[in-house]
Coordinates of C-alpha atoms and ligand atoms in Angstrom, one line a residue:
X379 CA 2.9 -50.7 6.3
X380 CA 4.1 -47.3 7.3
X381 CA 5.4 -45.2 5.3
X382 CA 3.4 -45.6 2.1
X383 CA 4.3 -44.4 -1.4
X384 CA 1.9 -44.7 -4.5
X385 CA 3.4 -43.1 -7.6
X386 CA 0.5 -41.7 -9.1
X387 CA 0.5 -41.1 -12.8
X388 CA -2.1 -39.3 -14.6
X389 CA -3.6 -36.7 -12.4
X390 CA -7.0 -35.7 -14.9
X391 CA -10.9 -35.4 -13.7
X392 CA -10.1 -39.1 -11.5
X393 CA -6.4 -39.3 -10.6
X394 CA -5.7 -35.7 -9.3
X395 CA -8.8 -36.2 -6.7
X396 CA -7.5 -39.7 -6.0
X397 CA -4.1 -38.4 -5.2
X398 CA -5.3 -35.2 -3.0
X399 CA -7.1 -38.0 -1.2
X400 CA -4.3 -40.3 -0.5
X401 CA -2.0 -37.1 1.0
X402 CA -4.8 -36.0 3.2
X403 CA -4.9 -39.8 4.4
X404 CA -0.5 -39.2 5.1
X405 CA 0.5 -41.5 2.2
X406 CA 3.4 -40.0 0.0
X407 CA 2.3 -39.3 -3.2
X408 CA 4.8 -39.1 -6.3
X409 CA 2.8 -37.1 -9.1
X410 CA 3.1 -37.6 -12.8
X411 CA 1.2 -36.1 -15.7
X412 CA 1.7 -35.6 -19.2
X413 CA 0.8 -32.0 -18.8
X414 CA 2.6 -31.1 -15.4
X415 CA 0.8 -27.7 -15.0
X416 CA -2.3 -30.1 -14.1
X417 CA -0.1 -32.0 -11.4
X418 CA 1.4 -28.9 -9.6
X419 CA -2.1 -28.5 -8.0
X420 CA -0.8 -31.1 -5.5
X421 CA 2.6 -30.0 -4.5
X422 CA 0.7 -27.5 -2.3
X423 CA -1.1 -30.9 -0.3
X424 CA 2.5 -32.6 -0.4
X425 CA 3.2 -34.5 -3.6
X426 CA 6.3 -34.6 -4.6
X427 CA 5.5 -33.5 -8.5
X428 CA 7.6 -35.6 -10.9
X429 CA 8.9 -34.4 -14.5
X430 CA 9.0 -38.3 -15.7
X431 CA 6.2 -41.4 -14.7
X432 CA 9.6 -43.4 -14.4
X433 CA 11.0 -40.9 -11.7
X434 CA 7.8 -40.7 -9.9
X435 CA 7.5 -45.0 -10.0
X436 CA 11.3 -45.2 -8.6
X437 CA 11.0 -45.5 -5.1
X438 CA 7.2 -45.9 -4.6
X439 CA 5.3 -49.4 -3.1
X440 CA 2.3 -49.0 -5.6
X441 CA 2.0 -47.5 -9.1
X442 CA -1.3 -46.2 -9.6
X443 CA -2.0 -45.7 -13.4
X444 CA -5.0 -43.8 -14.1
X445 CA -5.1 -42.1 -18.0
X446 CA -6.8 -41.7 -20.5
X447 CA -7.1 -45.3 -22.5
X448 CA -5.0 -48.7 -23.1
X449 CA -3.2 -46.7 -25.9
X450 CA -1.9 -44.2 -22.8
X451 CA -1.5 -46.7 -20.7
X452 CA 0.7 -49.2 -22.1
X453 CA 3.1 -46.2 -23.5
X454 CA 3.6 -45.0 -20.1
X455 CA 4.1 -48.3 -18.4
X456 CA 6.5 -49.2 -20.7
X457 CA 9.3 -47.1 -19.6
X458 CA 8.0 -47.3 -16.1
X459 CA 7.7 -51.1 -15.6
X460 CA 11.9 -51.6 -15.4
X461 CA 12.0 -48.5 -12.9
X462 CA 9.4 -49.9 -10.4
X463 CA 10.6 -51.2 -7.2
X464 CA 11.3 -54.8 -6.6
X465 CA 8.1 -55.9 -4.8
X466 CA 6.1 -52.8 -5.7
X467 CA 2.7 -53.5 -7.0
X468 CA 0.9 -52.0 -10.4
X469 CA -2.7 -51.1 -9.5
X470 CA -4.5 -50.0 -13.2
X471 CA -7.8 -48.0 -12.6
X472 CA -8.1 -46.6 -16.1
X473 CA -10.9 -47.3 -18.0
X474 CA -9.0 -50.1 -20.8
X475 CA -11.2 -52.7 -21.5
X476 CA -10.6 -56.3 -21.3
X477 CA -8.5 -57.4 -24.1
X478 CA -6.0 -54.5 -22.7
X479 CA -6.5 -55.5 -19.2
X480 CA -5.3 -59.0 -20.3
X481 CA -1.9 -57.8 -21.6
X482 CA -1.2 -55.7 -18.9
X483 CA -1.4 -58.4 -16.3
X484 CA 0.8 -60.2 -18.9
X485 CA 3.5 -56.9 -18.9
X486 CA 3.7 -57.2 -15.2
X487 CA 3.7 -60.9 -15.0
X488 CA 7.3 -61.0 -17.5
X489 CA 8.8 -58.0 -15.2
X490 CA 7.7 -59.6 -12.3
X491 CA 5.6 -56.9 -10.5
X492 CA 2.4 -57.5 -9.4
X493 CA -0.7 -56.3 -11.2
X494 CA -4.3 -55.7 -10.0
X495 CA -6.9 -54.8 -12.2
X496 CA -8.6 -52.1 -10.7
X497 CA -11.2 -49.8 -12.6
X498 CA -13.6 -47.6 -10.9
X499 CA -17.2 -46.4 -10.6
X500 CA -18.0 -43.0 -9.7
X501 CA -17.4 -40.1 -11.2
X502 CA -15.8 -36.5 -10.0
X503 CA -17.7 -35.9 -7.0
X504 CA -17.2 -39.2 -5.7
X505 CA -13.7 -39.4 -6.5
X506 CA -13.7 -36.0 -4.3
X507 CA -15.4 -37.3 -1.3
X508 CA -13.1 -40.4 -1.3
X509 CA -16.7 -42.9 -2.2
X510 CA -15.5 -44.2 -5.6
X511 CA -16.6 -48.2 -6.0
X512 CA -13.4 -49.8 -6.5
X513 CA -13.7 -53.3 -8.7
X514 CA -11.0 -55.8 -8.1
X515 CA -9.6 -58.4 -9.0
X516 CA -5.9 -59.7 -8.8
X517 CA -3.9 -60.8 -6.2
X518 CA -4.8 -59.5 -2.9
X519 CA -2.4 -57.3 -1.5
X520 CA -2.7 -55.0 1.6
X521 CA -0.6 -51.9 0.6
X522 CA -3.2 -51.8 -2.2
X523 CA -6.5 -52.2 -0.2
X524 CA -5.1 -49.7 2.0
X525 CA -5.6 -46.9 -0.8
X526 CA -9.1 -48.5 -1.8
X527 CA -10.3 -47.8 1.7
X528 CA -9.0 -44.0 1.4
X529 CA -9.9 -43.4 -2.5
X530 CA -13.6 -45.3 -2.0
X531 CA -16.6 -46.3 -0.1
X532 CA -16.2 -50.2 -1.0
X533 CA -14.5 -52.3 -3.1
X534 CA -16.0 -55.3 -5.0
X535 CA -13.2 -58.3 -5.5
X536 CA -14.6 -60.2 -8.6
X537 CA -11.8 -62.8 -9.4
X538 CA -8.1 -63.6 -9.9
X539 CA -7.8 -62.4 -13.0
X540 CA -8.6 -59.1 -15.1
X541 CA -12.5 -59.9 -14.1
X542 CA -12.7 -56.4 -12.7
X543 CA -12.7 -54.7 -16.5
X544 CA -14.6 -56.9 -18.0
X545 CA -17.5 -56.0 -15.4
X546 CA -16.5 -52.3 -15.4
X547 CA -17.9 -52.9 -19.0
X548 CA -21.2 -54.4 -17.8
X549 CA -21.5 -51.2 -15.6
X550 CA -20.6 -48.6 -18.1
X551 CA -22.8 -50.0 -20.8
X552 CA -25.5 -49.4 -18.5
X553 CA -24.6 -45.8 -17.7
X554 CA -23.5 -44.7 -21.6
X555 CA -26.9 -45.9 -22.1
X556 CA -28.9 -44.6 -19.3
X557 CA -27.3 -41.1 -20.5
X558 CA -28.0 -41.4 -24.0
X559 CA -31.8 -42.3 -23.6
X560 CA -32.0 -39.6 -21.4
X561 CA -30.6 -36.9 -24.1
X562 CA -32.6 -38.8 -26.9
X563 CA -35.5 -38.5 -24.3
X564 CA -34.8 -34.7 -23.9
X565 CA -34.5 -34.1 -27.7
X566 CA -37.6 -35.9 -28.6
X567 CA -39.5 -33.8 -26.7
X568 CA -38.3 -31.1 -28.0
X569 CA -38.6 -31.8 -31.6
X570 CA -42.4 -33.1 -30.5
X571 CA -43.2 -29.3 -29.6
X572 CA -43.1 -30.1 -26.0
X573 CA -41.0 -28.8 -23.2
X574 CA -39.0 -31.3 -21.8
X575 CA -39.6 -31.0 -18.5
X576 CA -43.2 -32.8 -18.8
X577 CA -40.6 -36.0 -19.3
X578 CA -39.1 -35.7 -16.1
X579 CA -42.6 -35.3 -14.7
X580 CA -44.4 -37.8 -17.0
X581 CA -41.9 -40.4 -14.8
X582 CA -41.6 -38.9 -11.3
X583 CA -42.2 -40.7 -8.7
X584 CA -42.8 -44.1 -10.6
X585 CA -40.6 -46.6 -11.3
X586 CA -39.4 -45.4 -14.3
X587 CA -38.1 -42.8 -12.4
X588 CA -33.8 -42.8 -11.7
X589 CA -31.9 -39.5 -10.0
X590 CA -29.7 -40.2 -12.9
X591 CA -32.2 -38.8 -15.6
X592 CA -32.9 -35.9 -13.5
X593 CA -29.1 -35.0 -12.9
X594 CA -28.1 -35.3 -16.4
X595 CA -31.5 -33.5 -18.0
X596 CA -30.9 -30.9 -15.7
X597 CA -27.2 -30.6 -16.8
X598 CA -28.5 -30.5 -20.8
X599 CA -31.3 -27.9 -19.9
X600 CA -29.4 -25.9 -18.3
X601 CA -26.1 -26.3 -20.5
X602 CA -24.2 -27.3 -17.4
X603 CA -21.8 -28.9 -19.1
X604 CA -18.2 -29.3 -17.5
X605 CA -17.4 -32.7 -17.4
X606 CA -17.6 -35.2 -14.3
X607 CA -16.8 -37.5 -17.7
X608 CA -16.1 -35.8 -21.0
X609 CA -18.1 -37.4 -24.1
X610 CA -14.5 -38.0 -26.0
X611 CA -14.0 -40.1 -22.6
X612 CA -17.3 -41.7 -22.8
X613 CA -16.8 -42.4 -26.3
X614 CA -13.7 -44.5 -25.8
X615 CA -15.8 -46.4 -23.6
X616 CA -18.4 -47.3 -25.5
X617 CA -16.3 -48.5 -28.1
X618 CA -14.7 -50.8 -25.6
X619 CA -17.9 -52.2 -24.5
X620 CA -19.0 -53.0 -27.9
X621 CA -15.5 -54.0 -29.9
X622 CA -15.2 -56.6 -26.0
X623 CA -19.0 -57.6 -26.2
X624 CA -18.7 -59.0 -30.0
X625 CA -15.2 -60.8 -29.6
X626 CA -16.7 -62.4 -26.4
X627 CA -20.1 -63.6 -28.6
X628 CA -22.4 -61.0 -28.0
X629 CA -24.7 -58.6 -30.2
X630 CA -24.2 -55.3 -28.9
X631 CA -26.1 -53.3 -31.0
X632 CA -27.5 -50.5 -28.1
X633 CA -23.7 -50.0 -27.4
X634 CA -22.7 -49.5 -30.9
X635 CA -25.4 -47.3 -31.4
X636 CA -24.4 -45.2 -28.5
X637 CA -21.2 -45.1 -29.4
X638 CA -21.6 -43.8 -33.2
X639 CA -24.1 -41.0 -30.8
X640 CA -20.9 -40.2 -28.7
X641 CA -18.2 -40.0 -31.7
X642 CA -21.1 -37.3 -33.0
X643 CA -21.0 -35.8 -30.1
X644 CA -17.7 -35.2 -30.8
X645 CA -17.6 -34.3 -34.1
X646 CA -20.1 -31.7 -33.3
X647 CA -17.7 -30.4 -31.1
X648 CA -18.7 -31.5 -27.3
X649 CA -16.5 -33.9 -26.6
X650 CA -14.5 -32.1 -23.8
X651 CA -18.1 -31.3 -22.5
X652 CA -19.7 -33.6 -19.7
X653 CA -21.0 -36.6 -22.0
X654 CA -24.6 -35.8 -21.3
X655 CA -24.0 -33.7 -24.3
X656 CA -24.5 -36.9 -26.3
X657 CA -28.1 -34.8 -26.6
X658 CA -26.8 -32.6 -29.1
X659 CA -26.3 -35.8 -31.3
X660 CA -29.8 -36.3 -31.1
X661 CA -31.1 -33.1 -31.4
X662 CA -29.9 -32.4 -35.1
X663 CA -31.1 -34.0 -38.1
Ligands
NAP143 P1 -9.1 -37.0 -18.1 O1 -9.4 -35.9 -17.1 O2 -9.3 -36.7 -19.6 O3 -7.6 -37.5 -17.8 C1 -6.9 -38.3 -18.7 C2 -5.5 -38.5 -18.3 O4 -4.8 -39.3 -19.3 C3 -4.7 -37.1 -18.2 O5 -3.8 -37.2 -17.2 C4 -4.0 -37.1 -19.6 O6 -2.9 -36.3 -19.6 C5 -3.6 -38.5 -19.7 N1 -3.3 -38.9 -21.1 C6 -4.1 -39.0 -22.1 N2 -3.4 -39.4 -23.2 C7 -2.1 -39.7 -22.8 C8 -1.0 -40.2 -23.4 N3 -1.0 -40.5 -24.7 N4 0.2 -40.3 -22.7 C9 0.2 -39.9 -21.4 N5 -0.9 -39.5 -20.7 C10 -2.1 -39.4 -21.4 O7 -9.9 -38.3 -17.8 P2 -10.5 -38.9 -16.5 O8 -12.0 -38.7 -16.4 O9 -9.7 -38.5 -15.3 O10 -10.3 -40.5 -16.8 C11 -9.2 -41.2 -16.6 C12 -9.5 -42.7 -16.7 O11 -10.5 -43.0 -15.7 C13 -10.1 -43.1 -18.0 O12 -9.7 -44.4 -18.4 C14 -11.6 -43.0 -17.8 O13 -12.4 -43.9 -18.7 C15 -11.7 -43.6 -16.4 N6 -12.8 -43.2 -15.6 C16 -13.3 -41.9 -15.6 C17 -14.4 -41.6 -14.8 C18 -15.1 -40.2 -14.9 O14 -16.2 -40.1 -14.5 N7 -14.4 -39.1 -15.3 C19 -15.0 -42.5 -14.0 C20 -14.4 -43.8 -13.9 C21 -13.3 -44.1 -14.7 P3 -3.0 -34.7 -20.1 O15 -3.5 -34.0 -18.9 O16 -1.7 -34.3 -20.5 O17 -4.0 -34.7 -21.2

């Protein structure tokens, strides 16, 4: 397996850590994204920085797609699907859902290529320090699992299938709601009269008590807001978990309710802000 080349396409918050990681590790890198000036970055690590995803796919072992939303994804993959390699493999990270997931593997599976459906956990940092948590599922392959072991700190294999999105769902309703409690948290406090920080200390210590509701109060208080995941991002998401949870029988009411939070938070002009800003939605009348 010498010699790796991953064509990576979509180098945002995720993908441009990601691909910094895999040069440092000494696999090629092929860089593609729709705004180039935010690819050139890695030409100083290596990458070979490519004007077209279908240029950066030709000649690489594994495609790693990692944009914005299905929409992106399946536009992109279009053109690139006929240029990939025979034998080259299409790992999708992005965050698509499962009804997108599902038509992807059935893209790859008409041109032949081999498709894993790989989302991730972690954020910015993690994505930095190489300790995303990679979910799997797919065919097992080894070029692949060679870049999970450089881009995270485990990787969960869940099933055969597109299993892997449908429980980066589960995980990201849990997280879109742990973040909007804590900014309705913040906000009730605040229209109570009290200061908020008596929250964080009402809970300290107990089991109530998560470092995620400390992180993101501390990133509303202090208007710390560049993104590690932008609301618009966030908002996406939410919609995913909640249009996926009612096709597959469900009643996701908390995620539709935090997703109407998050398309305020956009409204009100947030949404390229971290999506702890989801507070502001709460905070106004
Ligand atoms: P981001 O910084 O906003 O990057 C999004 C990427 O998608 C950019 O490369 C953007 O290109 C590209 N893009 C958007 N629309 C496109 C289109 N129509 N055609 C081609 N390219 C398009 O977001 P991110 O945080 O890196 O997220 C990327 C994916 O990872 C998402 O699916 C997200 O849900 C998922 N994710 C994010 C996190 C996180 O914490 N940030 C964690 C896990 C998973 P431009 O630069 O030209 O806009």
């Amino acid at each position: 397996m010498d010699n790796l080349t991953v064509a990576v396409l979509g180098t945002g918050i995720m993908g441009e850590p990601i691909a910094r990681n895999l040069l440092r590790a000494g696999i090629g890198v092929r860089a593609w994204n729709r705004t180039r000036a935010k690819a050139e970055p890695l030409a100083a690590d290596g990458a070979i920085v490519c004007d077209e995803p279908a240029e950066a796919a030709a000649g690489a072992d594994v495609v790693v797609t990692m944009l914005h939303d299905g929409d992106s994804v399946e536009e992109v993959m279009a053109g690139v699907l006929p240029a990939m390699e025979e034998g080259a493999v299409w790992a999708q990270m992005s965050t698509v859902g499962a009804e997108a997931a599902d038509r992807f593997a059935e893209m790859a599976r008409k041109r032949e290529v081999l498709f894993l459906d790989c989302p991730v956990l972690g954020t910015r940092k993690p994505a930095e320090d190489g300790a995303l948590v990679v979910l799997a599922s797919g065919p097992r392959d080894e070029r692949v699992e060679k870049i999970f072991d450089v881009i995270g700190s485990r990787t969960q294999w869940v099933g055969d299938g597109t299993e892997a999105s449908r429980l980066k769902l589960v995980v990201n309703g849990w997280v879109l709601t742990l973040t909007a409690g804590v900014g309705e948290a913040i906000a009730l406090a605040e229209v109570f009269g009290l200061d908020p920080r008596f929250f964080l200390e009402a809970i300290e210590g107990g089991l109530l008590d998560v470092p995620y509701a400390r992180i993101k109060s501390d990133a509303v208080l202090k208007r710390e807001l560049t993104p590690s995941f932008k609301a618009v991002t966030a908002a996406k998401d939410a919609a995913l978990v909640a249009s996926a949870g009612r096709a597959a029988g469900a009643t996701p009411r908390i995620a539709e309710a935090v997703c109407d939070q998050l398309h305020r938070t956009v409204e009100l002009g947030h949404g390229d802000e971290d999506m702890a800003a989801v507070y502001f939605a709460a905070r106004q009348a």
